[in-house]
PDB file of C-alpha atoms in Angstrom:
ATOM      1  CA  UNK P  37     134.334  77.974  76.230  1.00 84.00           C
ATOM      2  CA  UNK P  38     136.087  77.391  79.405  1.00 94.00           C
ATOM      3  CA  UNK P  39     138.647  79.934  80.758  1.00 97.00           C
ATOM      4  CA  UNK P  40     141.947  78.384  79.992  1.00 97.00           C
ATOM      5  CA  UNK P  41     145.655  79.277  80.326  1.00 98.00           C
ATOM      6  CA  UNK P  42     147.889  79.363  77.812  1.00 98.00           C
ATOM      7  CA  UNK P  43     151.732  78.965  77.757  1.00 98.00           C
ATOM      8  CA  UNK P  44     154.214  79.658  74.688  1.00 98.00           C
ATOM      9  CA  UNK P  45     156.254  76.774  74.092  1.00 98.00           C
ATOM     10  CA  UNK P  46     158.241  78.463  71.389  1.00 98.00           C
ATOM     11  CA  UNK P  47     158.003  80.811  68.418  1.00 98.00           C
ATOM     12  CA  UNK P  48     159.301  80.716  64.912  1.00 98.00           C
ATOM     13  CA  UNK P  49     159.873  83.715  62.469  1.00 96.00           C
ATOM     14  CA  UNK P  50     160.115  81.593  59.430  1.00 94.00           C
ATOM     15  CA  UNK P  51     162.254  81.142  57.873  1.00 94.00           C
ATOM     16  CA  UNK P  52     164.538  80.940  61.194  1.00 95.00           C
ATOM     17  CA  UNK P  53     164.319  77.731  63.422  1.00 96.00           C
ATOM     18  CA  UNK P  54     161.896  77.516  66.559  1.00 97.00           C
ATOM     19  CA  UNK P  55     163.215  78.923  69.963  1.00 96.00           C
ATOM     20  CA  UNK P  56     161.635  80.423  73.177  1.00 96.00           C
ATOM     21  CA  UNK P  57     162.803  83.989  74.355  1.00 94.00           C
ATOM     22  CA  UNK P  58     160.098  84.619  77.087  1.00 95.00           C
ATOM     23  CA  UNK P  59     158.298  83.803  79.751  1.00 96.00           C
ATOM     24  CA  UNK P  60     154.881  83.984  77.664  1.00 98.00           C
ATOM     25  CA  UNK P  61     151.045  83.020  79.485  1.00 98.00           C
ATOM     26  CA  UNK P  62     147.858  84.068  78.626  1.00 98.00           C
ATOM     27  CA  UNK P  63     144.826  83.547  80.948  1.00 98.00           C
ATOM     28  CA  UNK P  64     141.601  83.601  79.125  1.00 98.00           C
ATOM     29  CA  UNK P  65     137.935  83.885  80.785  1.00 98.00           C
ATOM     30  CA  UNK P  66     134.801  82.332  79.500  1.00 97.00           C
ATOM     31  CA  UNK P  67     133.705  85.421  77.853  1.00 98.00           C
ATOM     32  CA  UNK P  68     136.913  85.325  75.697  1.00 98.00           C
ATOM     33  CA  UNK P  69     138.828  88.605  77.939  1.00 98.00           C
ATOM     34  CA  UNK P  70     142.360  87.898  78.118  1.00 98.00           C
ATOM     35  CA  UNK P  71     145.487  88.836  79.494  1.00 98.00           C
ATOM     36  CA  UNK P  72     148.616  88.222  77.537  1.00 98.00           C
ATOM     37  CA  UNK P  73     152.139  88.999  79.319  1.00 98.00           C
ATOM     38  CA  UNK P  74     155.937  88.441  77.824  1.00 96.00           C
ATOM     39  CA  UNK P  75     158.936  88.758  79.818  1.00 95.00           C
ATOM     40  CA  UNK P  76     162.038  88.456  77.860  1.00 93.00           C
ATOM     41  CA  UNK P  77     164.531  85.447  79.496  1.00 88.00           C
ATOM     42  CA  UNK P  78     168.023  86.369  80.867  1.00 82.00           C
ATOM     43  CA  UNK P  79     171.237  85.737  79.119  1.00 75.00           C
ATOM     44  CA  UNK P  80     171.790  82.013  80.016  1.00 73.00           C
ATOM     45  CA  UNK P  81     173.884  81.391  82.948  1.00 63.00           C
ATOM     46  CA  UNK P  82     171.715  84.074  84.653  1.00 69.00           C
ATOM     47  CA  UNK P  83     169.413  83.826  87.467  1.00 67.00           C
ATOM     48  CA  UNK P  84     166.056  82.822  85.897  1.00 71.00           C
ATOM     49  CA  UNK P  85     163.558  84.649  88.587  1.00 83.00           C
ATOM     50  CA  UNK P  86     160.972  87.083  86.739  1.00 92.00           C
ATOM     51  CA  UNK P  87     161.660  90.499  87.862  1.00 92.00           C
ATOM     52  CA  UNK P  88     159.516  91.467  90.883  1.00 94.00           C
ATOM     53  CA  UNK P  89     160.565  94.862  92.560  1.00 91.00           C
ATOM     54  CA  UNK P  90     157.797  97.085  90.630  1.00 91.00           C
ATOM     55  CA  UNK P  91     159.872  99.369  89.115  1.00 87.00           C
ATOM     56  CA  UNK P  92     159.298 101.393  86.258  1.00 86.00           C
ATOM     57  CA  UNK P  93     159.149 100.164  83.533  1.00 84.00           C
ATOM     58  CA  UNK P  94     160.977 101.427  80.637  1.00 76.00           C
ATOM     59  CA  UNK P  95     160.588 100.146  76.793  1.00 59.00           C
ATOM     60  CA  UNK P  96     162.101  97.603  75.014  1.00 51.00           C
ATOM     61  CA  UNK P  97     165.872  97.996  72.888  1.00 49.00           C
ATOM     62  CA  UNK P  98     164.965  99.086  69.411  1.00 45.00           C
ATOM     63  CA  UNK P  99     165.981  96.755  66.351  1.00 46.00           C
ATOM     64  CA  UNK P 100     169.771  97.463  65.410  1.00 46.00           C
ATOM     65  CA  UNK P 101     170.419  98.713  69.113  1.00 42.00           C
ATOM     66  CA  UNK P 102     172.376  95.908  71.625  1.00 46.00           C
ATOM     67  CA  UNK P 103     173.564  98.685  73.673  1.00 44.00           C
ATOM     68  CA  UNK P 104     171.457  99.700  76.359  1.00 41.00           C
ATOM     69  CA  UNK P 105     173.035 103.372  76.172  1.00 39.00           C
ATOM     70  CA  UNK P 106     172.457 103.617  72.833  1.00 39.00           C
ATOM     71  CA  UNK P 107     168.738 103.419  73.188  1.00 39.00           C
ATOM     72  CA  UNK P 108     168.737 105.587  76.055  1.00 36.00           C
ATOM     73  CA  UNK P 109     170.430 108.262  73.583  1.00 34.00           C
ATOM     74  CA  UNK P 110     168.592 107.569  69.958  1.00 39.00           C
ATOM     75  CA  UNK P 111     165.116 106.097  71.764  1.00 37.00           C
ATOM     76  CA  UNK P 112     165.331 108.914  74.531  1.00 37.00           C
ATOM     77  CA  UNK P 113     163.953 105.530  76.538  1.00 40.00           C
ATOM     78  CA  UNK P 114     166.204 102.940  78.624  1.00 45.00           C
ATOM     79  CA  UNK P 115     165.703  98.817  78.732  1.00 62.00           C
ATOM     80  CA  UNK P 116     163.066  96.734  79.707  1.00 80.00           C
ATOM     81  CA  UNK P 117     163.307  92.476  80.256  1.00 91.00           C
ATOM     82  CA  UNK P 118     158.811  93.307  79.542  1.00 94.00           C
ATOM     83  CA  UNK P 119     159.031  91.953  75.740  1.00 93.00           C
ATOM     84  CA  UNK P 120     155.079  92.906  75.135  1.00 94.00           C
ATOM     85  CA  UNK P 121     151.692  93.245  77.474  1.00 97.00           C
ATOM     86  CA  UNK P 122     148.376  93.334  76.077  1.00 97.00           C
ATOM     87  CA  UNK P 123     145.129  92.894  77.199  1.00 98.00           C
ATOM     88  CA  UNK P 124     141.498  92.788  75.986  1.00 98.00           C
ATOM     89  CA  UNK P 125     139.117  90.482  73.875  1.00 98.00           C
ATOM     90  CA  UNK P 126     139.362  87.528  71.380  1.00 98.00           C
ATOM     91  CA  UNK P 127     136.822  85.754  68.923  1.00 97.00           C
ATOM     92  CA  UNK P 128     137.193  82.530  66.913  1.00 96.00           C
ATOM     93  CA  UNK P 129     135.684  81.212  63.626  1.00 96.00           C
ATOM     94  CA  UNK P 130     135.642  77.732  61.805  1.00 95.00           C
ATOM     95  CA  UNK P 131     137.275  78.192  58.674  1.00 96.00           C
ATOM     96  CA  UNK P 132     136.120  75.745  55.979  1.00 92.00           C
ATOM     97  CA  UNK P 133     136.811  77.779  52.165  1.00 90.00           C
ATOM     98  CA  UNK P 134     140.532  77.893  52.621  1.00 90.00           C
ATOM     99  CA  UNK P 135     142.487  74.779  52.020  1.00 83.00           C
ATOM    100  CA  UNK P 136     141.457  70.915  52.285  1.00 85.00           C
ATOM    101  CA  UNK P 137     141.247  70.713  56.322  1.00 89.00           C
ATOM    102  CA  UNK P 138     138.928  73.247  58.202  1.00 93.00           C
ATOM    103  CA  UNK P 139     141.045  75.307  60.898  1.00 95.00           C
ATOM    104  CA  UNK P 140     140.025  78.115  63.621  1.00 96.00           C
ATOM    105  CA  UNK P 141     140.867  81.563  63.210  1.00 97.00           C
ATOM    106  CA  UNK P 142     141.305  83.790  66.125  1.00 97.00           C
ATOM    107  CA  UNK P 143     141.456  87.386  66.363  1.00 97.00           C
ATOM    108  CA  UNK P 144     142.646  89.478  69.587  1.00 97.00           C
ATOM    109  CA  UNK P 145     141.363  93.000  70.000  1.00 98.00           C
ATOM    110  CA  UNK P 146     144.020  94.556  72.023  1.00 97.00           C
ATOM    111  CA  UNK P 147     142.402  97.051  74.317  1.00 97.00           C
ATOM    112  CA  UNK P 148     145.303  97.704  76.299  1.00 98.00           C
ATOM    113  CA  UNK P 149     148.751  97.318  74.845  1.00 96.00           C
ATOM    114  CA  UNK P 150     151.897  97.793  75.898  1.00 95.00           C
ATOM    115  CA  UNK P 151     153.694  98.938  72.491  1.00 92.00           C
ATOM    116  CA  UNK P 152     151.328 101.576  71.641  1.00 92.00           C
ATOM    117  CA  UNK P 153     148.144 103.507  72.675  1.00 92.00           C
ATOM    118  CA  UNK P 154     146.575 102.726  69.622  1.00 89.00           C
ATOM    119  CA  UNK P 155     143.230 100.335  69.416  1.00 86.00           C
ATOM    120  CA  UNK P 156     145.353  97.049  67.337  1.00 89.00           C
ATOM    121  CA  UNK P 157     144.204  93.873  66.530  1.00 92.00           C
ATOM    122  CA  UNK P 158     145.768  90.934  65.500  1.00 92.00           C
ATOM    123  CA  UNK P 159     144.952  87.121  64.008  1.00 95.00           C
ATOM    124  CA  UNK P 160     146.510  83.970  63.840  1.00 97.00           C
ATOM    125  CA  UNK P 161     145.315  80.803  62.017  1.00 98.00           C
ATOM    126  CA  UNK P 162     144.739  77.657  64.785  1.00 97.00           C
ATOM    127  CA  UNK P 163     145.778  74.398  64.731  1.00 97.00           C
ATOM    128  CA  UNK P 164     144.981  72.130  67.479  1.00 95.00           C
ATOM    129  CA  UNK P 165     147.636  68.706  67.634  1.00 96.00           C
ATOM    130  CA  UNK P 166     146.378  65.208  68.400  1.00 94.00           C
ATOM    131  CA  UNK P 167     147.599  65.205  71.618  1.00 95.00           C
ATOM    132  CA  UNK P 168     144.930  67.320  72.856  1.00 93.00           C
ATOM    133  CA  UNK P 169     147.310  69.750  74.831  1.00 96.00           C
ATOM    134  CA  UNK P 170     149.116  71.548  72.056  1.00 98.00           C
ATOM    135  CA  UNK P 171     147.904  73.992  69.525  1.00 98.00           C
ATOM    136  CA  UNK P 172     149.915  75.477  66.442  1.00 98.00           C
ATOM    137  CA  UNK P 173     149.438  79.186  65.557  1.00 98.00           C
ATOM    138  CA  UNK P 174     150.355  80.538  61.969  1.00 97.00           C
ATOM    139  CA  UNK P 175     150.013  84.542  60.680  1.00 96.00           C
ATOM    140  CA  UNK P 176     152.003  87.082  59.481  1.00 95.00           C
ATOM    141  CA  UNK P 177     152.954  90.014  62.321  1.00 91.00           C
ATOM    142  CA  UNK P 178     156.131  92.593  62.687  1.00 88.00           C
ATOM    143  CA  UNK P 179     159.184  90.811  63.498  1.00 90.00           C
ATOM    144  CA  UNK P 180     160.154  93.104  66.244  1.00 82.00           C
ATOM    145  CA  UNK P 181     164.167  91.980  66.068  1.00 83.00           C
ATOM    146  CA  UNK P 182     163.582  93.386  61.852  1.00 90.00           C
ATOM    147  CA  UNK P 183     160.804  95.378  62.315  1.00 87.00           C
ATOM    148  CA  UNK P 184     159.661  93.609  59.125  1.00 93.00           C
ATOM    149  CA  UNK P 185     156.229  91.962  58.589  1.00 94.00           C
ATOM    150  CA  UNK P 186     157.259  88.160  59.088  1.00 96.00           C
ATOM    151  CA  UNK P 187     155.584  84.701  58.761  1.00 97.00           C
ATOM    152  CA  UNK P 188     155.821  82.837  62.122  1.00 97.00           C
ATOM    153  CA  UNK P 189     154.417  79.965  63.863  1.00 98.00           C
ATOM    154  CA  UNK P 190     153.828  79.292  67.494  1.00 98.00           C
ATOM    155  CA  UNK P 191     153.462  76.918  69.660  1.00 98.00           C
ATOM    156  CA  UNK P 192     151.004  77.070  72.580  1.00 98.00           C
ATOM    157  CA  UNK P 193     150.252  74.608  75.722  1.00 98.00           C
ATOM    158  CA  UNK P 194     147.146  73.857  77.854  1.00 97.00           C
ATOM    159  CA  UNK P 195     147.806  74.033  80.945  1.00 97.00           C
ATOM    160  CA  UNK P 196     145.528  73.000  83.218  1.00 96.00           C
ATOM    161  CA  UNK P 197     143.585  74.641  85.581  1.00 96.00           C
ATOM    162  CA  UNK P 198     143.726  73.825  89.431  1.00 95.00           C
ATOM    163  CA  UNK P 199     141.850  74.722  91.761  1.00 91.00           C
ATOM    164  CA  UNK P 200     143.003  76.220  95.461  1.00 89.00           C
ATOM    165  CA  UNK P 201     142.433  74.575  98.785  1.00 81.00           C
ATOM    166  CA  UNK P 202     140.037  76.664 100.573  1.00 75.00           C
ATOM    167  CA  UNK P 203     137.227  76.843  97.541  1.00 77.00           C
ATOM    168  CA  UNK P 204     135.858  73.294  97.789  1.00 78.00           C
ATOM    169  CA  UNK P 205     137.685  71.663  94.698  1.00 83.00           C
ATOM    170  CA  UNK P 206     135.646  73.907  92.438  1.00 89.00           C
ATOM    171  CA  UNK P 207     137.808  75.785  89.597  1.00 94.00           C
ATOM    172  CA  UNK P 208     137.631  79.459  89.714  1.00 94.00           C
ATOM    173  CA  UNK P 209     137.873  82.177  86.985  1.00 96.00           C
ATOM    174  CA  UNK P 210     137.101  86.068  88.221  1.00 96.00           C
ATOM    175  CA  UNK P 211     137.782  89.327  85.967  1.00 97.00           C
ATOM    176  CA  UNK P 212     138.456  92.785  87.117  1.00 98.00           C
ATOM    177  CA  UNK P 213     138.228  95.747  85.385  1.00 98.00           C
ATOM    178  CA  UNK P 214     139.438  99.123  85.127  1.00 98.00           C
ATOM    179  CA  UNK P 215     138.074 102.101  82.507  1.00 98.00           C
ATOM    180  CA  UNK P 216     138.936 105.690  83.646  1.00 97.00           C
ATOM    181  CA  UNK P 217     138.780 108.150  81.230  1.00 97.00           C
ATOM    182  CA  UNK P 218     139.520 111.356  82.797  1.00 96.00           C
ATOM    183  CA  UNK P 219     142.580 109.479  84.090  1.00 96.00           C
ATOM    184  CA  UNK P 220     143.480 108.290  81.037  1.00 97.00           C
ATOM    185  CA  UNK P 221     143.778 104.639  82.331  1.00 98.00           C
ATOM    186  CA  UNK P 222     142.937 101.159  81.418  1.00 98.00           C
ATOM    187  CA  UNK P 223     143.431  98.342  83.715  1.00 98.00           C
ATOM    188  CA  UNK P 224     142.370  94.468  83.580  1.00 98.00           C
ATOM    189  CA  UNK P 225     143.000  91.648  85.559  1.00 98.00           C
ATOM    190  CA  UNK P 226     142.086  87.844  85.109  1.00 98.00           C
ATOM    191  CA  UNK P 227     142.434  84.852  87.268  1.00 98.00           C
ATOM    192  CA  UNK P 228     142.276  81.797  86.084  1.00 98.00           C
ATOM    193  CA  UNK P 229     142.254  78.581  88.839  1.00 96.00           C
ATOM    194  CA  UNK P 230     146.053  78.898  90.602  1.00 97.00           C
ATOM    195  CA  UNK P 231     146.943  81.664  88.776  1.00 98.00           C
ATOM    196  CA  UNK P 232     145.772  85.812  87.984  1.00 98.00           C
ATOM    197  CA  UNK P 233     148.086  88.217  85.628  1.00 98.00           C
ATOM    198  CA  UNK P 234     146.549  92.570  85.277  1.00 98.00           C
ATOM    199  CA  UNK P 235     148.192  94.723  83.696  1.00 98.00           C
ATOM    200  CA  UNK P 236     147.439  98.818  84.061  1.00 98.00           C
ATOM    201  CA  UNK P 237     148.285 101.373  81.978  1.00 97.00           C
ATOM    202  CA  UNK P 238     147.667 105.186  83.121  1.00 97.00           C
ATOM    203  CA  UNK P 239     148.690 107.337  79.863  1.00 95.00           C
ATOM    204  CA  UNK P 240     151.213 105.577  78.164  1.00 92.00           C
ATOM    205  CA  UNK P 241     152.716 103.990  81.330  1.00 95.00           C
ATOM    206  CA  UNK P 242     152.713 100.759  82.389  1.00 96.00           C
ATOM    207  CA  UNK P 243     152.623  98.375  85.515  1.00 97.00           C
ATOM    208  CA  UNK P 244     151.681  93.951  84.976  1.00 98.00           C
ATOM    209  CA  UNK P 245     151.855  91.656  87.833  1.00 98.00           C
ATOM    210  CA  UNK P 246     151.552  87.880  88.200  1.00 98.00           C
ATOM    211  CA  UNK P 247     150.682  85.626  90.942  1.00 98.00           C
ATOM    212  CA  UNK P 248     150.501  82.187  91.631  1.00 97.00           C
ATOM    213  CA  UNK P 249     148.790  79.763  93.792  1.00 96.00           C
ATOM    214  CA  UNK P 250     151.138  77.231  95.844  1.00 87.00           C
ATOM    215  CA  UNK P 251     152.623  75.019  99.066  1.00 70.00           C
ATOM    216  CA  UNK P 252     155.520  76.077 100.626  1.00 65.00           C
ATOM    217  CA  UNK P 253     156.952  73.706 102.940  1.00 54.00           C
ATOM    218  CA  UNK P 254     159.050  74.758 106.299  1.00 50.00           C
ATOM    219  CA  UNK P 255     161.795  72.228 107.727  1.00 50.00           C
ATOM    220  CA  UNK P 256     163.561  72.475 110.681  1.00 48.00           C
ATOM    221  CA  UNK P 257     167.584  73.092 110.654  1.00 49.00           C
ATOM    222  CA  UNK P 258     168.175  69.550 111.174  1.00 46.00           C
ATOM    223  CA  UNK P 259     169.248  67.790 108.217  1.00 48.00           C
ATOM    224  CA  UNK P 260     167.098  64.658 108.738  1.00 48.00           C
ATOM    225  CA  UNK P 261     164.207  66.691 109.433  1.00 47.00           C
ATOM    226  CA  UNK P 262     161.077  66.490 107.516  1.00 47.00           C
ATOM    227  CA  UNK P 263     158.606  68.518 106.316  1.00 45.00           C
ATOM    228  CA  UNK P 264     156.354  69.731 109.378  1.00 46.00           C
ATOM    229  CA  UNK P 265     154.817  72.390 107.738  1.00 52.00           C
ATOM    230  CA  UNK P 266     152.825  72.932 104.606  1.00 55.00           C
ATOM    231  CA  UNK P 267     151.625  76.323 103.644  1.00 67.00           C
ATOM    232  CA  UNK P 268     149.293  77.248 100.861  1.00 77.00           C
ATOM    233  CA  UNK P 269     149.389  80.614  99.592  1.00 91.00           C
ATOM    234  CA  UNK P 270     149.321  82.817  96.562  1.00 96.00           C
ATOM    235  CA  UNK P 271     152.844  84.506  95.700  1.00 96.00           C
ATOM    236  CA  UNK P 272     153.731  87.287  93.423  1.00 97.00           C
ATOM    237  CA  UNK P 273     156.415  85.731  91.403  1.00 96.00           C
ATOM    238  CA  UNK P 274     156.263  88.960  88.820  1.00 96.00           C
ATOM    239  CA  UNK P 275     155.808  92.461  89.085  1.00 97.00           C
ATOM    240  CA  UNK P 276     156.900  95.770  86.925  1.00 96.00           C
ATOM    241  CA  UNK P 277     155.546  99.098  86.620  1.00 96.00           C
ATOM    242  CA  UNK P 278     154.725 101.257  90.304  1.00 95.00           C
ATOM    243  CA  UNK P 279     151.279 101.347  90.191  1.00 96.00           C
ATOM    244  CA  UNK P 280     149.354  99.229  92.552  1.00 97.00           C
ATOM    245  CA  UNK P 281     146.599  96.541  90.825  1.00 98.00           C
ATOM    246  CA  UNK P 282     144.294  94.897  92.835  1.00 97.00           C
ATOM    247  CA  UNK P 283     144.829  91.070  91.974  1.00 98.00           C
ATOM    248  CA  UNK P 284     144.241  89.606  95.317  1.00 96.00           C
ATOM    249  CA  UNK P 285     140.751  90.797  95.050  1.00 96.00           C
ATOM    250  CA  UNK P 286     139.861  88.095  92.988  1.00 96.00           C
ATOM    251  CA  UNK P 287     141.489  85.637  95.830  1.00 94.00           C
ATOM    252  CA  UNK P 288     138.683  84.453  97.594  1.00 88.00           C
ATOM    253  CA  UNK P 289     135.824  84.196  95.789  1.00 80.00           C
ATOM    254  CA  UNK P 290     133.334  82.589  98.663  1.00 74.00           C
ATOM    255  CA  UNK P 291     133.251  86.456  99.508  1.00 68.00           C
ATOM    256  CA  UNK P 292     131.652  87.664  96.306  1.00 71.00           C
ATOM    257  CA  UNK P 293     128.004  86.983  95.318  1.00 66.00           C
ATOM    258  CA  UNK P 294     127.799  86.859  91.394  1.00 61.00           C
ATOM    259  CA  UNK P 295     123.872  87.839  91.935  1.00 67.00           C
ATOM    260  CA  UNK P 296     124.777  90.790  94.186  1.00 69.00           C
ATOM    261  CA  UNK P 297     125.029  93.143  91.058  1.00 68.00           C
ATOM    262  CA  UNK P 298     128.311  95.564  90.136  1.00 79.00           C
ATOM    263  CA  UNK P 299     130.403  94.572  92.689  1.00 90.00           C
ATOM    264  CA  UNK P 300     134.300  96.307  92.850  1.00 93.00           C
ATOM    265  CA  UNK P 301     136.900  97.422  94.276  1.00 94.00           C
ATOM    266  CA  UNK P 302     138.410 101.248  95.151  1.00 93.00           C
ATOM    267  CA  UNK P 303     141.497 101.792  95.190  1.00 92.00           C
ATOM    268  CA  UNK P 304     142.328 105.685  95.435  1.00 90.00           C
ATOM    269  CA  UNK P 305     140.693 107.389  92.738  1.00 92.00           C
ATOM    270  CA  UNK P 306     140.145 104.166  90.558  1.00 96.00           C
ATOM    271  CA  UNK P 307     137.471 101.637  90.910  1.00 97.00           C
ATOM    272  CA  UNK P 308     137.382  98.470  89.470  1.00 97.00           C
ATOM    273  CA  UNK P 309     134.900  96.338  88.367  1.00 97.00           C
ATOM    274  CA  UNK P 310     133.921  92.852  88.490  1.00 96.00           C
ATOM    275  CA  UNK P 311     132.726  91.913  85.118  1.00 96.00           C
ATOM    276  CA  UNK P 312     132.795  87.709  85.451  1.00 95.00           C
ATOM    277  CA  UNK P 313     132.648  85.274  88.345  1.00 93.00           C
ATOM    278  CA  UNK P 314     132.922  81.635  87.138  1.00 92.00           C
ATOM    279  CA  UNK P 315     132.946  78.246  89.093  1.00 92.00           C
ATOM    280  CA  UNK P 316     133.109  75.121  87.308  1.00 92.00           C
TER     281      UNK P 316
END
């Protein structure tokens, strides 16, 4: 398949009505790795910019817990707005026994997650709608509000892919990746067209970013002045956890050869590996 990008449009834990909590996208590479990042929304009224200062980042509230001090003291861990990362590989399969219409089902091997440091994996039954864009995903996972197993239902978006100025109209999809075992650390990092999410975990913590490729404009003071300026760049527009990943490696790819064998990229005592270079 194509490397694709994802977006949550909303999720339902049945039998409760649809709604969106987080900022949800998944990038996806032609050999089915994946990165797959949350971020819970604000309160409304409140500014609606992803957090981006790299701090720590501490776990979620608990089920049963809407103070924040009362998860520091029963949890022993404070708040996080990260709502779930994971990272890793997926597979799909025609289903044709079950039912009158034939359906896909997907499964996600999560080899880096943010809720545990256990190996999980997780499935959901595919439905793509007639408007070619949308898909509908039904299973059964833990509610984490109940901590209950709960039918739900989401729905996911195509986005599409676009390509960046400087690489000839060509789409781009590049995957980096991270195994350390005497450091305990996993890392991965995927870009997909205008946009790359990694996420890193080193023991149990954890550190995701998210850029995005873009034109910034610059105007003069003047009021009636117009646009003189436009500036194409990639931006960071999330980042939590302290540790440094090495997403703009995957930039520019007119400076990688996919024939020029293990390519990566060092970065103190880790080295990362480029495991796919697409064009299309």
């Amino acid at each position: 398949m194509e490397p694709n990008i994802s977006r949550r449009v909303h999720i339902a834990w049945w039998p409760d009505p649809p709604s969106e909590p987080t900022n949800t996208l998944v990038l996806t590479s032609k050999a089915c790795q994946y990165v797959d990042i949350r971020i819970l929304m604000p309160p409304e009224g409140q500014t609606t910019a992803l957090p981006n200062k790299g701090e720590p980042i501490p776990p979620v509230l608990r089920a049963g817990m809407p103070d924040p001090s009362a998860a520091v003291h029963e949890s022993h861990e404070p708040v996080s707005s990260l709502e779930w990362a994971f990272a890793g590989t997926s597979s799909s399969h025609l289903v044709t026994d079950e039912g009158d219409y034939p359906f896909v089902r997907s499964t996600w091997e999560h080899w880096i997650d943010s809720k545990t440091d256990s190996s999980v994996r997780d499935q959901g039954d595919m439905w793509p709608q007639e408007d070619g864009v949308h898909t509908m995903e039904y299973g059964e996972m833990i509610n984490p509000a109940t901590g209950l197993l709960t039918r739900y239902e989401e729905r996911w978006a195509n986005d599409e892919v676009l390509t960046t100025d400087y690489e000839d109209g060509e789409r781009v999809c590049v995957v980096l990746k991270l195994h350390s075992p005497e450091h305990h650390a996993r890392g991965m990092i995927i870009r997909v067209g205008h946009l790359c999410q990694g996420i890193l975990k080193v023991g149990s913590e954890l550190s995701c970013e998210r850029w995005r490729y873009g034109t910034e404009y610059s105007t003069a003071d003047a009021p009636a002045a117009k646009v003189d300026e436009a500036k194409h760049s990639w931006k960071r527009e999330m980042k939590m956890g302290r540790f440094f990943l090495p997403c703009a490696a995957t930039f520019n790819v007119n400076k990688l050869d996919p024939d020029d064998g293990d390519q990566t990229v060092e970065h103190g005592e880790y080295e990362w590996h480029f495991t796919e270079i697409e064009t299309w």
